[in-house]
Amino acid sequence: MDLTTLSNKKRFPSGASQKRKSRVQEGSPRKLGATWDGRGVNFALFSSNATKVELCLFDQQGRREVERLELPEYTDEIWHGYLPDARPGTVYGYRVHGPYEPSAGHRFNPHKLLLDPYAKALVGNLQWSDTLFGYRYGSAKADLSFDRRDSARFMPKCRVIDPAFTWGRHRRPQIPWERTILYETHVRGHTMLHPLVPPANRGTFAGMAQHEVISYIKGLGVTSVELLPVHAFIDDHFLVQQELRNYWGYNTIGFFAPDPRYLANPIVNEFKEMVARLHDAGLEVILDVVYNHTAEGNEQGPTLSFKGIDNAVYYRLLPDDPRLYINDTGTGNTFNLTHPRVLQLVLDSLRYWATEMRVDGFRFDLATILGRELHGFDPSSGFFDAICQDPVLAGVKLIAEPWDIGPGGYQVGNFPPGWAEWNDRYRDTVRAFWKGDEGKLPELAARLSASGDLFHKRGRRPWVSVNLVTAHDGFTLQDLVSYNDKHNEANGEDNRDGHSHNLSWNHGVEGPTEDPAIKALRERQKRNFLGTLLFSLGTPMILAGDEFGRTQHGNNNAYCQDNETNWIDWTRIDEDGKLLADFTRELISIRQSYPLLHRNRFLTGEYDAELDVKDVTWLTPEATEMTPEQWHEVHGRCLGALLDGRAQASGIKKPGADATLLLIVNAHHENLSFKLPEVAGGKTWLCLIDTKEPQRREPPSIKAGDTYDVTDRSLLLFALKPERKSWLTLKSLAEMMQRETEAKRKRDQGSDADLSRLSRGAHPR
């Protein structure tokens, strides 16, 4: 055997050869990743500390390495080359050479195949093996040791794509923020048990694009589908060892590639098809994205991509010991957005999904991380400034989860203009109020009026408060009213994981019960929560399945349950569930029909002498305005909010012409009488919603000044019937009721039929 053959055998231990010699050209550093230009493919990879980069080509299945080529050029810290004979479908990965000096922050290991950070598609799945680690797993020297085994066999690979897609007459819905109602769901969980989705498409983007799926969502009245992470992610090693999976997907390894498990076919355009169909139905697509950390963990984690490409750049390391990682995320590492190339990666990813994939916005996991500079969180950080001036990203919806676990990580209310924020203060206050906790009226009033104490600054609008009662992280609505304690035993951590402070109440029995009184109260409480959510100023977010009582059996941290615990079972929606779904549709219709419920101005309660009106007056059951003493009465559990339609509707100083509304919330355990106030513009109140009734009936009329019997633990909404002489208000109310009636008719034609077919397990079309 000659020396050349021996050298090749050493370089290609898996049996790869150089029979198919590619013609490598210089290429360009301008566009990172693998870019098909119609004639060939340009490969470009950033690494400021590498000494050599090898491009590894594989067969179509990604099983056998067929060629290894050194990228010939290095320009401005970018390694690049051009292959004129490469085409879409080419499968590849990288091996990056450089120092392995963990104490200096460097972890290069050319024996480890690495994913391209800009890869648009992946082939295969990661299979956990000791060879995935850059060090000898289990060695006494830990990560200071060095592993020389090839990891390619166990790694997913990258695939070159042709991005061409015919969008036709596609138009984005462009829902105004003040009209937005978010619907949080999961691509896999939403359709895995859906009887109207063909089995081969269940759990995929193709399943979400199914007509019956979209018809049901549209029929609810929500405007925007918020999908849990769809970027390529990894199942954690410790979960796989327990035969569990990372279901939620907050463990990203590729910021451009959709996760292969969500593709019915290995073509990324399936995602575009889903977006196009949702847009055709007038529904926006919001992606939950994870740019705060990656799946590579800390110094004891695997080497899959960034760690082996340029660890000292991509991650924030301890200044006095760069062997170790700063862990402000609780996941082992923190992405380093203070470096311009890392910031570029995140911005390029966002622009790719906003332009090429045409999504309408993003919800940022642990978003405080993104605004961290070396001195801590800064609302004028490089990331926020870059977003603000970006002509593409400044025009999409941006939603922050405004906290992380690092120092000063809780930043609710401190994000810059243009950003909406998850409002956990809203969640906790509303939960505590309906549970019956004492002394909640002052804070409840603030939460009902878009949390102006947190957000009314810098010209921000009420929509910045994303109001939620439940989300993927925590109890479902059904479990919120059915369990006092979490029940996470199935997660394999002896019920230690998940929050214990849930502000939940089981109403007398832990879990399911056949007691009719408890069941009735639980159903009313669910209506109370949904009514509060949809009648509060701000942007409401509904967790998919809450509208008909989906349960996770008390698991409030079901991140690893890729099974019936998380999957929505559309065939087991009982009569109570159908009634609740109908009730939810009514609430949404009312919210969208009455401008005061989505007005784009904060409620202040201040008297406008020029217009002789207050935008909101907080009332006692005697229809008198709340006094300071009454606000601080710890036993107070009933409150009225009089929303005056004559209040200024915009920055222009003129009276409003909207219907006046009265919202009453009563968390007392006993009925009480509430006097309906006498106000200008009308003498009769119409009861639009009373949560004591599982079904909405013809609105009864009550004379102003009369009392109304308010059921214990219930919510009510009244609209003032205008006097005939108030022709403008009358016209406004008539138009709103006409829109509501028409919207209800259209929804009933689709959603009721869909839900009925689902519960019968009808066959897919």
PDB file of N, CA and C in Angstrom, residues 248 329 370 372 422 530 537 605 624 626 642 647 650 662 671 694 710 725:
ATOM      1  N   TRP A 248     -41.232  20.133  23.568  1.00  0.00           N
ATOM      2  CA  TRP A 248     -41.424  21.558  23.308  1.00  0.00           C
ATOM      3  C   TRP A 248     -40.492  22.084  22.226  1.00  0.00           C
ATOM      4  N   THR A 329     -29.215  31.234  31.234  1.00  0.00           N
ATOM      5  CA  THR A 329     -30.402  30.609  30.660  1.00  0.00           C
ATOM      6  C   THR A 329     -30.885  29.405  31.454  1.00  0.00           C
ATOM      7  N   LEU A 370     -31.150  38.404  25.047  1.00  0.00           N
ATOM      8  CA  LEU A 370     -30.827  39.068  23.787  1.00  0.00           C
ATOM      9  C   LEU A 370     -30.424  40.522  23.993  1.00  0.00           C
ATOM     10  N   ARG A 372     -28.687  41.562  26.684  1.00  0.00           N
ATOM     11  CA  ARG A 372     -27.581  41.647  27.649  1.00  0.00           C
ATOM     12  C   ARG A 372     -26.293  42.121  26.974  1.00  0.00           C
ATOM     13  N   TRP A 422     -44.723  39.248  27.174  1.00  0.00           N
ATOM     14  CA  TRP A 422     -45.530  38.362  28.009  1.00  0.00           C
ATOM     15  C   TRP A 422     -45.664  39.007  29.386  1.00  0.00           C
ATOM     16  N   LEU A 530     -61.558  32.844  30.820  1.00  0.00           N
ATOM     17  CA  LEU A 530     -61.583  33.222  29.408  1.00  0.00           C
ATOM     18  C   LEU A 530     -62.233  34.588  29.210  1.00  0.00           C
ATOM     19  N   LEU A 537     -57.956  44.886  28.400  1.00  0.00           N
ATOM     20  CA  LEU A 537     -57.212  45.639  27.398  1.00  0.00           C
ATOM     21  C   LEU A 537     -55.816  45.034  27.282  1.00  0.00           C
ATOM     22  N   GLY A 605     -58.371  56.425  34.066  1.00  0.00           N
ATOM     23  CA  GLY A 605     -59.318  56.789  35.120  1.00  0.00           C
ATOM     24  C   GLY A 605     -59.298  58.262  35.465  1.00  0.00           C
ATOM     25  N   THR A 624     -71.227  53.124  43.241  1.00  0.00           N
ATOM     26  CA  THR A 624     -70.474  54.313  43.639  1.00  0.00           C
ATOM     27  C   THR A 624     -69.007  54.104  43.269  1.00  0.00           C
ATOM     28  N   MET A 626     -65.150  53.734  43.580  1.00  0.00           N
ATOM     29  CA  MET A 626     -64.296  53.167  44.626  1.00  0.00           C
ATOM     30  C   MET A 626     -63.510  54.276  45.328  1.00  0.00           C
ATOM     31  N   LEU A 642     -66.600  50.648  34.552  1.00  0.00           N
ATOM     32  CA  LEU A 642     -67.473  51.366  33.628  1.00  0.00           C
ATOM     33  C   LEU A 642     -66.599  51.993  32.552  1.00  0.00           C
ATOM     34  N   ALA A 647     -65.390  58.611  25.820  1.00  0.00           N
ATOM     35  CA  ALA A 647     -64.006  59.002  26.090  1.00  0.00           C
ATOM     36  C   ALA A 647     -63.222  59.139  24.789  1.00  0.00           C
ATOM     37  N   SER A 650     -58.625  58.574  20.414  1.00  0.00           N
ATOM     38  CA  SER A 650     -57.300  58.681  19.808  1.00  0.00           C
ATOM     39  C   SER A 650     -56.620  59.936  20.316  1.00  0.00           C
ATOM     40  N   LEU A 662     -70.005  47.933  30.716  1.00  0.00           N
ATOM     41  CA  LEU A 662     -69.830  47.720  32.153  1.00  0.00           C
ATOM     42  C   LEU A 662     -69.382  46.287  32.362  1.00  0.00           C
ATOM     43  N   ASN A 671     -73.590  34.958  46.228  1.00  0.00           N
ATOM     44  CA  ASN A 671     -74.215  35.912  45.309  1.00  0.00           C
ATOM     45  C   ASN A 671     -74.266  37.295  45.944  1.00  0.00           C
ATOM     46  N   PRO A 694     -73.771  28.575  30.753  1.00  0.00           N
ATOM     47  CA  PRO A 694     -72.799  27.961  29.835  1.00  0.00           C
ATOM     48  C   PRO A 694     -73.032  28.329  28.383  1.00  0.00           C
ATOM     49  N   VAL A 710     -75.860  39.045  40.904  1.00  0.00           N
ATOM     50  CA  VAL A 710     -74.595  38.531  40.391  1.00  0.00           C
ATOM     51  C   VAL A 710     -74.261  37.228  41.118  1.00  0.00           C
ATOM     52  N   LYS A 725     -82.065  59.673  20.708  1.00  0.00           N
ATOM     53  CA  LYS A 725     -81.481  60.940  20.266  1.00  0.00           C
ATOM     54  C   LYS A 725     -79.976  60.831  20.059  1.00  0.00           C
TER      55      LYS A 725
END
